């Protein structure tokens, strides 16, 4: 399982504030700077999830 998820669980725990009752710092995310730097190819989040779940199924990591 560790090989499959890597540090994802730690990131999820941090992002979802696992074990904390108070709100975390606000998060502001923008793709403007990276787009201006030439990284213009983007993929819809749902499409990306489908891609990775399909690959995980093909590699028999998921049922």
mmCIF file of C-alpha atoms in Angstrom:
data_model
loop_
_atom_site.group_PDB
_atom_site.id
_atom_site.type_symbol
_atom_site.label_atom_id
_atom_site.label_comp_id
_atom_site.label_asym_id
_atom_site.label_seq_id
_atom_site.Cartn_x
_atom_site.Cartn_y
_atom_site.Cartn_z
ATOM 1 C CA UNK A 1 0.000 0.000 0.000
ATOM 2 C CA UNK A 2 2.834 2.406 0.857
ATOM 3 C CA UNK A 3 4.337 1.960 -2.625
ATOM 4 C CA UNK A 4 0.955 2.770 -4.157
ATOM 5 C CA UNK A 5 0.072 5.937 -2.211
ATOM 6 C CA UNK A 6 3.526 7.336 -1.424
ATOM 7 C CA UNK A 7 3.150 10.529 0.610
ATOM 8 C CA UNK A 8 -0.499 11.017 -0.426
ATOM 9 C CA UNK A 9 -1.846 10.032 2.982
ATOM 10 C CA UNK A 10 0.391 12.555 4.736
ATOM 11 C CA UNK A 11 -0.711 15.278 2.324
ATOM 12 C CA UNK A 12 -4.384 14.323 2.769
ATOM 13 C CA UNK A 13 -4.044 14.350 6.566
ATOM 14 C CA UNK A 14 -2.448 17.802 6.398
ATOM 15 C CA UNK A 15 -4.971 19.186 3.914
ATOM 16 C CA UNK A 16 -8.002 17.774 5.723
ATOM 17 C CA UNK A 17 -6.622 18.820 9.128
ATOM 18 C CA UNK A 18 -6.721 15.289 10.568
ATOM 19 C CA UNK A 19 -6.482 15.452 14.361
ATOM 20 C CA UNK A 20 -7.055 19.222 14.484
ATOM 21 C CA UNK A 21 -10.207 21.026 15.548
ATOM 22 C CA UNK A 22 -9.264 24.509 14.348
ATOM 23 C CA UNK A 23 -9.258 25.659 10.733
ATOM 24 C CA UNK A 24 -5.985 25.743 8.866
ATOM 25 C CA UNK A 25 -4.480 28.653 6.973
ATOM 26 C CA UNK A 26 -6.339 29.709 3.833
ATOM 27 C CA UNK A 27 -5.105 28.239 0.587
ATOM 28 C CA UNK A 28 -5.023 30.279 -2.582
ATOM 29 C CA UNK A 29 -4.154 28.364 -5.717
ATOM 30 C CA UNK A 30 -3.723 29.926 -9.129
ATOM 31 C CA UNK A 31 -2.464 28.461 -12.386
ATOM 32 C CA UNK A 32 -1.721 31.877 -13.924
ATOM 33 C CA UNK A 33 2.024 31.985 -13.141
ATOM 34 C CA UNK A 34 2.740 28.452 -14.262
ATOM 35 C CA UNK A 35 0.681 29.007 -17.406
ATOM 36 C CA UNK A 36 2.704 32.141 -18.209
ATOM 37 C CA UNK A 37 5.893 30.114 -17.688
ATOM 38 C CA UNK A 38 4.890 27.885 -20.587
ATOM 39 C CA UNK A 39 3.069 25.043 -18.880
ATOM 40 C CA UNK A 40 -0.104 25.408 -20.909
ATOM 41 C CA UNK A 41 -1.346 21.831 -21.139
ATOM 42 C CA UNK A 42 -4.039 21.226 -18.559
ATOM 43 C CA UNK A 43 -6.395 18.367 -17.801
ATOM 44 C CA UNK A 44 -9.745 18.456 -16.077
ATOM 45 C CA UNK A 45 -9.553 17.057 -12.543
ATOM 46 C CA UNK A 46 -12.246 14.428 -13.161
ATOM 47 C CA UNK A 47 -10.498 13.288 -16.345
ATOM 48 C CA UNK A 48 -7.195 12.999 -14.463
ATOM 49 C CA UNK A 49 -8.804 10.905 -11.712
ATOM 50 C CA UNK A 50 -10.335 8.611 -14.346
ATOM 51 C CA UNK A 51 -6.934 8.254 -16.016
ATOM 52 C CA UNK A 52 -5.111 7.291 -12.817
ATOM 53 C CA UNK A 53 -7.855 4.959 -11.563
ATOM 54 C CA UNK A 54 -7.916 3.228 -14.966
ATOM 55 C CA UNK A 55 -4.137 2.812 -14.830
ATOM 56 C CA UNK A 56 -4.266 1.492 -11.248
ATOM 57 C CA UNK A 57 -6.887 -1.073 -12.323
ATOM 58 C CA UNK A 58 -4.809 -2.118 -15.325
ATOM 59 C CA UNK A 59 -1.806 -2.653 -13.039
ATOM 60 C CA UNK A 60 -4.066 -4.608 -10.669
ATOM 61 C CA UNK A 61 -3.456 -2.192 -7.808
ATOM 62 C CA UNK A 62 -7.216 -1.669 -7.507
ATOM 63 C CA UNK A 63 -10.012 -4.182 -8.069
#
